[in-house]
Short mmCIF file of C-alpha atoms in Angstrom, two decimals:
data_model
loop_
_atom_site.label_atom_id
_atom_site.label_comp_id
_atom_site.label_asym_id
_atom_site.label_seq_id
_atom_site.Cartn_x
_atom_site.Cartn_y
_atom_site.Cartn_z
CA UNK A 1 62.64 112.78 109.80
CA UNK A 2 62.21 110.93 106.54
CA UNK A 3 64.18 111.01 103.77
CA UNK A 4 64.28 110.26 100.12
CA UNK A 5 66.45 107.60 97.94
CA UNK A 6 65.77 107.23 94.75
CA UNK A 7 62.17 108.28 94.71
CA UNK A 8 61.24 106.11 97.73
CA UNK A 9 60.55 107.96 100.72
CA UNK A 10 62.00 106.38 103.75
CA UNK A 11 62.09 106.96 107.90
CA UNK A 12 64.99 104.52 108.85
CA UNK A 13 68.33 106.00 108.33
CA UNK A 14 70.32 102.81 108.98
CA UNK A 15 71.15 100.50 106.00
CA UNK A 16 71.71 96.89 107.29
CA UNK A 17 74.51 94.50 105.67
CA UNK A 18 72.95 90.95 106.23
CA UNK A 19 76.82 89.36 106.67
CA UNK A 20 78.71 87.65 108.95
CA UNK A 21 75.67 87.23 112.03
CA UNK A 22 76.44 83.89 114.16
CA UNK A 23 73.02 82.63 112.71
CA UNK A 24 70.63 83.68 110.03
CA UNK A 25 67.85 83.66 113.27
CA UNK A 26 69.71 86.47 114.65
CA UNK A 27 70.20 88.14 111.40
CA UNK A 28 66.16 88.32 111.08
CA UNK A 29 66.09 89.56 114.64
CA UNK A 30 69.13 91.83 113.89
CA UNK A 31 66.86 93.21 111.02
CA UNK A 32 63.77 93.48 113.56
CA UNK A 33 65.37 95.31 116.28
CA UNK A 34 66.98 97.67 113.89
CA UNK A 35 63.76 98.46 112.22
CA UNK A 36 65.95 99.04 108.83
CA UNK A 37 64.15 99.75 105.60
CA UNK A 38 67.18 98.77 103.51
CA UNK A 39 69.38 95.64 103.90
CA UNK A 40 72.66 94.80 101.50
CA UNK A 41 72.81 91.26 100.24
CA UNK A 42 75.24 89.75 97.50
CA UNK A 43 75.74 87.27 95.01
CA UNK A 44 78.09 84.04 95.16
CA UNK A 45 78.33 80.33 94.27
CA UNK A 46 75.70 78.09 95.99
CA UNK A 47 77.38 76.38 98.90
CA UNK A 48 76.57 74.18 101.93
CA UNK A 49 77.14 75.87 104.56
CA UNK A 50 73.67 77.10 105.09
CA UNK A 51 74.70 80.77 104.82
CA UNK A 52 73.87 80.53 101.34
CA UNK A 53 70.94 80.09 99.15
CA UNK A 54 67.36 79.35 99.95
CA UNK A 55 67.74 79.37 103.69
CA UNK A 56 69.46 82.81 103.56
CA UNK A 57 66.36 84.16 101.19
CA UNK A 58 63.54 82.62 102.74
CA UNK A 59 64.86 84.52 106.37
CA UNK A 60 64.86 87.69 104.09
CA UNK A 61 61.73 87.30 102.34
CA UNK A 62 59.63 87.73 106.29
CA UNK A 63 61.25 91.24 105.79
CA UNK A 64 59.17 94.23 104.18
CA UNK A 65 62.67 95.74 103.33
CA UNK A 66 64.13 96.97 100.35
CA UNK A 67 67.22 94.80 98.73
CA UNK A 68 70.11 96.39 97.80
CA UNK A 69 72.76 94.06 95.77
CA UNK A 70 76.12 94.46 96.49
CA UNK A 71 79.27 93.70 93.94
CA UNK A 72 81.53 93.11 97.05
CA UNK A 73 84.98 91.31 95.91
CA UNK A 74 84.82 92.59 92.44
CA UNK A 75 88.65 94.33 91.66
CA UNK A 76 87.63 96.16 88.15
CA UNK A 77 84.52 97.87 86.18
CA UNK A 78 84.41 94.68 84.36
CA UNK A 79 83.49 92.23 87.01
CA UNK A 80 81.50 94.62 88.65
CA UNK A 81 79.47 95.27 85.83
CA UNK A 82 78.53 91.58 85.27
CA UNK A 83 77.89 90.96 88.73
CA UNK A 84 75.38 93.91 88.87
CA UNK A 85 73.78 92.88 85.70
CA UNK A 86 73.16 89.35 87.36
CA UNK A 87 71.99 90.95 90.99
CA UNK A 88 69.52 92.76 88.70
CA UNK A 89 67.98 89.67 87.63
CA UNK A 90 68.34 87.92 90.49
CA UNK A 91 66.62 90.54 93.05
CA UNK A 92 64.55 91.97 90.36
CA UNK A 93 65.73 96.11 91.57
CA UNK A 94 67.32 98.07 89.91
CA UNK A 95 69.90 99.34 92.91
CA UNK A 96 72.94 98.30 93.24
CA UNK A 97 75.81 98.84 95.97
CA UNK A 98 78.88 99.54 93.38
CA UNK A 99 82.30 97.85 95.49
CA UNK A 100 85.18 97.95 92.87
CA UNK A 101 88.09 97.13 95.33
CA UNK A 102 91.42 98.21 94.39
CA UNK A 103 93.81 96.74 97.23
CA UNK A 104 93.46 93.56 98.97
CA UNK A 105 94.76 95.11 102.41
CA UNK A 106 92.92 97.97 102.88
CA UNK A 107 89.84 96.69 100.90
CA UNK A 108 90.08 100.51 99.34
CA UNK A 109 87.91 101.24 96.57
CA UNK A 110 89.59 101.47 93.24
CA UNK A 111 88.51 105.13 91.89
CA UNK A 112 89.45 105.05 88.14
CA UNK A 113 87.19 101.41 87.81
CA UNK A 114 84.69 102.59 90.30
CA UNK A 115 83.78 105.68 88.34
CA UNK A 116 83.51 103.69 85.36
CA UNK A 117 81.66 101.17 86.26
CA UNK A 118 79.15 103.77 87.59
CA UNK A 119 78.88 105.32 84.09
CA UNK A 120 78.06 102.71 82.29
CA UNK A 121 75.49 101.01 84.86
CA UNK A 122 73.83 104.48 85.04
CA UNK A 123 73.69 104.61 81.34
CA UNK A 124 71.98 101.30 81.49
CA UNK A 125 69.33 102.20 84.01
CA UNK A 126 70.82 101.09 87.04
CA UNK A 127 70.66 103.55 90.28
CA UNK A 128 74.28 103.27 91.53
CA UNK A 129 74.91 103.75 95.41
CA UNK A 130 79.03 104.06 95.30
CA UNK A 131 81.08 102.87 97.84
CA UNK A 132 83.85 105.59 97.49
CA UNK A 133 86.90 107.39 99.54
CA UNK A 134 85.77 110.44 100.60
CA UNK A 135 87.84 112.49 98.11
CA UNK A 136 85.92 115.09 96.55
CA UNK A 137 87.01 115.00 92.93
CA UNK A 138 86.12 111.53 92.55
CA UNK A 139 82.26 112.25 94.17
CA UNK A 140 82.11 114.98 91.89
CA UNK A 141 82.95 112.27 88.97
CA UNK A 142 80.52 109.74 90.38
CA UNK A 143 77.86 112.60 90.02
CA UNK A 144 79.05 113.45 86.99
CA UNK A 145 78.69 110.21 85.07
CA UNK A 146 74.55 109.66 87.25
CA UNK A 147 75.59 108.84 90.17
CA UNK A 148 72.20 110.26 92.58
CA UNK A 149 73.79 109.00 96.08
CA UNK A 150 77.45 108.93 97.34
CA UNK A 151 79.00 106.31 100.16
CA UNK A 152 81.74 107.59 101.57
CA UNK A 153 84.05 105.18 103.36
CA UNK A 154 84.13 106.34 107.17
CA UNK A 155 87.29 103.68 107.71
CA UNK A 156 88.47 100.56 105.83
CA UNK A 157 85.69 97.96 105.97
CA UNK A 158 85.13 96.11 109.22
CA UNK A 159 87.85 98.30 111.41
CA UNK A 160 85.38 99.47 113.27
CA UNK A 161 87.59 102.83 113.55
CA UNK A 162 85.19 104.57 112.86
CA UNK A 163 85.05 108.11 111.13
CA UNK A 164 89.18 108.80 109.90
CA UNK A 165 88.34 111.68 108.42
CA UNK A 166 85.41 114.29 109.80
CA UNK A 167 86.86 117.22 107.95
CA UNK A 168 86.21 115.08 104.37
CA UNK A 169 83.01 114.25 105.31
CA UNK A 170 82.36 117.85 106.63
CA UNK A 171 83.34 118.77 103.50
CA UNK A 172 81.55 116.68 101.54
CA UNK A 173 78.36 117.71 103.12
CA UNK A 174 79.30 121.06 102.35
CA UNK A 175 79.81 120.60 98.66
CA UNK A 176 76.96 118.59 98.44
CA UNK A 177 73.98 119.94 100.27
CA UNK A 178 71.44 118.13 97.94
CA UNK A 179 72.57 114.89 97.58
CA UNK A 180 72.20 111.77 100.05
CA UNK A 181 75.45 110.78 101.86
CA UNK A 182 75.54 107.35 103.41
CA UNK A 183 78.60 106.46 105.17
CA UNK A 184 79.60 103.44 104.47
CA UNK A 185 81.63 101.22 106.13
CA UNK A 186 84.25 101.43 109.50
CA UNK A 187 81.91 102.17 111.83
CA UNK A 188 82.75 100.30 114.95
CA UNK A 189 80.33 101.76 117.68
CA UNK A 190 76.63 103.78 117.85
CA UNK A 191 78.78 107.10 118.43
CA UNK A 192 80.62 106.80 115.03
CA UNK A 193 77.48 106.58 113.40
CA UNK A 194 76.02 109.20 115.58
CA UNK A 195 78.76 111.28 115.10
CA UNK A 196 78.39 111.01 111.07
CA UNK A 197 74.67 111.78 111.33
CA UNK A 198 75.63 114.92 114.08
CA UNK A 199 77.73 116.29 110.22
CA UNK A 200 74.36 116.31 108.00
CA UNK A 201 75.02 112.82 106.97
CA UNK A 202 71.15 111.07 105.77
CA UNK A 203 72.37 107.74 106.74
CA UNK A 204 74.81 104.93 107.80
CA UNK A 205 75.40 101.38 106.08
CA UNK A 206 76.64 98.96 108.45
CA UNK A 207 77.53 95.19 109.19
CA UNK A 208 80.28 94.02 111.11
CA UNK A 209 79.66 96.47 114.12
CA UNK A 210 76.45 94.52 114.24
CA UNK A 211 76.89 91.15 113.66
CA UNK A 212 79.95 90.39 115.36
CA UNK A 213 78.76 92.43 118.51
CA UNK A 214 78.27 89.91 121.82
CA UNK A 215 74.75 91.00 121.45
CA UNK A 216 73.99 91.55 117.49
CA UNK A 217 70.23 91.96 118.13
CA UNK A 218 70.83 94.65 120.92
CA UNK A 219 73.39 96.31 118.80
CA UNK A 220 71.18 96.68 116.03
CA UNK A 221 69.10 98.72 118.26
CA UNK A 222 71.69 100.54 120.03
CA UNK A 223 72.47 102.01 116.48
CA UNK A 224 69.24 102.69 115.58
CA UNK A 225 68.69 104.90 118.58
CA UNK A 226 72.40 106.74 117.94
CA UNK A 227 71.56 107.02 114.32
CA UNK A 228 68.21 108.72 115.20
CA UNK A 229 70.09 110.82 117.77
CA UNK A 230 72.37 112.36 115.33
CA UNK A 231 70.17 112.69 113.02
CA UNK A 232 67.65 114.93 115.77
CA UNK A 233 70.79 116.52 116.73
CA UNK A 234 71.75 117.73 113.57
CA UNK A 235 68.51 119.13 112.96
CA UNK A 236 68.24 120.57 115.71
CA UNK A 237 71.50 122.85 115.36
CA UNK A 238 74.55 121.76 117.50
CA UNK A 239 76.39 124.21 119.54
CA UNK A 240 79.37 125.50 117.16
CA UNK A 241 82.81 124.91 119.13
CA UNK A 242 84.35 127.94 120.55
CA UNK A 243 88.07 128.02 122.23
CA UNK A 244 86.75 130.64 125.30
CA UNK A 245 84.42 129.29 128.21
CA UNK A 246 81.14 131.40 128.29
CA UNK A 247 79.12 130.72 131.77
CA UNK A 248 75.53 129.05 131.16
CA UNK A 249 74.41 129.91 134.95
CA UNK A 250 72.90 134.43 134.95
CA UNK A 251 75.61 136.63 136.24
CA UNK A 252 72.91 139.07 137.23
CA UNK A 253 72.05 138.55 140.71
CA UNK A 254 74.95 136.10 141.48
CA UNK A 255 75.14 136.05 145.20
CA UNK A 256 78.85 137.28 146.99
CA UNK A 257 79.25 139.76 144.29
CA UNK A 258 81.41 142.38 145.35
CA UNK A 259 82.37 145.44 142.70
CA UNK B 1 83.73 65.19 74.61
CA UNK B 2 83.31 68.98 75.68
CA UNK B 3 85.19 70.59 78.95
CA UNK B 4 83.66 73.48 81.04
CA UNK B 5 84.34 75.04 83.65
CA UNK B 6 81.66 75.38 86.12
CA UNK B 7 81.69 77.36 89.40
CA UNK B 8 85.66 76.82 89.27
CA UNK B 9 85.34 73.24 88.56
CA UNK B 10 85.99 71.73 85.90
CA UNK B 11 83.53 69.46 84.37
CA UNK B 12 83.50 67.22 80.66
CA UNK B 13 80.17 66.98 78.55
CA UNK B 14 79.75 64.16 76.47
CA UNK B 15 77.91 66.86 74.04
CA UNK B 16 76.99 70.44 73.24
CA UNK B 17 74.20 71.81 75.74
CA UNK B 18 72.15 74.63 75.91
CA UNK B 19 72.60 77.19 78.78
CA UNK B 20 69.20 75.89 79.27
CA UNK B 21 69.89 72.12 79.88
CA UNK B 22 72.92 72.96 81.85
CA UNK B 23 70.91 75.01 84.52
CA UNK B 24 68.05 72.32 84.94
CA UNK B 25 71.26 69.74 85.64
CA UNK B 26 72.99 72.01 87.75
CA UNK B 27 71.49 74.88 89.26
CA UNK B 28 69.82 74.24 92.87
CA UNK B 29 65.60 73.43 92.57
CA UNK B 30 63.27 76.38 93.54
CA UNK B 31 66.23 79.06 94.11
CA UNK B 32 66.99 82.33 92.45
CA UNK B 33 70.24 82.49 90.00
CA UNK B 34 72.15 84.18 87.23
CA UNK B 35 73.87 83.05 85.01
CA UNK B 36 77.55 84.45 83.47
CA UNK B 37 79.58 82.92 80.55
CA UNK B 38 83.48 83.96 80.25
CA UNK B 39 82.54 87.26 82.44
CA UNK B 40 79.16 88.01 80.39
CA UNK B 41 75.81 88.38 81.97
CA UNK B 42 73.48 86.21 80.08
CA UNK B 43 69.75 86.79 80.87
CA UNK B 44 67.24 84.13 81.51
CA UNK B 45 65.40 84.52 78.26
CA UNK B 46 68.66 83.77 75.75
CA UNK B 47 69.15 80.15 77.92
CA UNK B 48 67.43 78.21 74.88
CA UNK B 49 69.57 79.58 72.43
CA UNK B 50 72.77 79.70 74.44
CA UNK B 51 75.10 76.74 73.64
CA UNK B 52 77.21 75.90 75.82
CA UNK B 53 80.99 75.50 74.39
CA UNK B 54 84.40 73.77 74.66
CA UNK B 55 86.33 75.66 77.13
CA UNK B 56 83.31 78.00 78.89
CA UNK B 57 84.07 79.46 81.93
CA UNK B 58 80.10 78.93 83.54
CA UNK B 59 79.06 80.83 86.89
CA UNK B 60 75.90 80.35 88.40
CA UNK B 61 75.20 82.68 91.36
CA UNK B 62 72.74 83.00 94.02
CA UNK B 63 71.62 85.22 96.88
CA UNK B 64 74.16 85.30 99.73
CA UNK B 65 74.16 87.40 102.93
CA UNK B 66 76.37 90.27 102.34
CA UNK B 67 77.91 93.95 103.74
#
């Protein structure tokens, strides 16, 4: 059941954002019940509101996890690029989650600035996890210019609609038997996650579903136990669809059987 | 009489800083930051040699929760 990213060998399949919990408590606890190996974290201007800061790191530092910066808000390579090369400092890892947002409404990534920005942080060491559409030309670019993981949207970020587009995904699965998928971001409930890890899918990245839950800290869980179901499932080999009914029960020896 | 601005706000100097002297005024005690000037990175270990000038655009950044 494990898997590999970036040379680290891992058994969790769920990535954990670390936003938007009612209280950095229940973010910990979030993180317990989860049992993630990988939690997303960003960079912004010291505040007051005790989200920020020392209070947020010193919750994060009780957690054997690994850190994975994001450049959420940036809107071109630019930004993005400077934002990464401060999260590097400032974590001291060399991952980064690449966000290069291109419209406001639909927080879609921007695929011209994304794929650039992913060229030239590869070519300066960085190991880029994209946050992409699922369109297949533009994962092919992102491997192209080093990308080693893709993250395909499932739906715009925090919908909770969960996966828009199987057949994408499907396909990108298909194209790219080798290379870790995440999906990242729109899932809304453990079966959207469940259902990306029933396609091949080596793991979900996930916030909002979590923290804004009634319950984040049984939520977390929930999805850890749908993420691990897919994920058995798939290995496993699911049942492939057929449009005829085929009876499960013998027909030898059915009783009332007249010829 | 030098003007920055610092996390969007804007801020006079009565004289040229380093990067260095700027982030022991300004940057919270015992926390984690970076450091970017107009939109460039600047690393830790150019601070000493960094002045600061007229018209800088300054952000200091720390860890935050994020998705």
């Amino acid at each position: 059941m494990t898997w590999e990213l970036d040379g680290n060998t891992f058994e969790s399949h769920l990535l954990l954002g670390t936003a938007r919990y009612p209280s950095l408590t229940t973010m910990s606890d979030a993180i317990t019940a989860s049992d993630t190996e990988i939690i997303t974290v960003s960079l912004r201007r010291e505040s007051s509101n005790g989200q920020f800061g020392e209070a947020f790191w010193n919750h994060i530092k009780q957690h054997d996890v690994h850190i994975l910066p994001n450049t959420a808000g940036c809107m071109s390579a630019k930004e993005a690029i400077t934002t990464a090369l401060m999260a590097r400092e400032v974590f001291d890892t060399h991952w980064i989650k690449l966000e290069v947002i291109g419209n406001d409404h639909t927080l879609q990534p921007n695929p011209f600035e994304l794929v650039s920005a992913a060229e030239e942080l590869s070519r300066q060491g960085f190991a880029v996890f994209p946050y992409t559409t699922d369109d297949l030309i533009v994962c092919e670019k992102l491997m192209e210019v080093g990308c080693h993981v893709l993250m395909p949207w499932g739906a715009p970020i925090g919908s909770g609609k969960g996966l828009m587009n199987p057949y994408a995904l499907r396909t990108l699965r298909s194209h790219f038997p080798n290379v870790p998928l995440i999906v990242d971001a729109g899932i809304g409930a453990p079966s959207h996650a469940c259902q990306a890890m029933e396609l091949g899918f080596d793991g979900i990245l996930l916030n909002t579903a979590v923290a804004q839950a009634n319950d984040p800290v049984a939520m977390a869980a929930a999805f850890k136990h749908a993420i691990e179901a897919g994920r058995t499932g798939y290995q496993a080999g699911i049942l492939p669809e057929q449009d005829f009914a085929q009876a499960s029960t013998p027909e030898l020896g059915k009783p009332f059987w007249h010829e | 009489m030098i003007r920055i601005v610092f996390n969007g706000v804007e801020h006079q100097l009565s004289e040229t800083i380093t990067l260095s002297t700027l982030t022991e005024k300004f940057a919270p005690k015992e926390q984690k930051f970076a450091v970017a000037v107009n939109e460039q990175f600047v690393p830790k270990s150019l601070y000493e040699e960094t002045s600061v000038q007229d018209g800088d655009t300054i952000e200091l950044l720390t860890p935050m929760v994020g998705g």
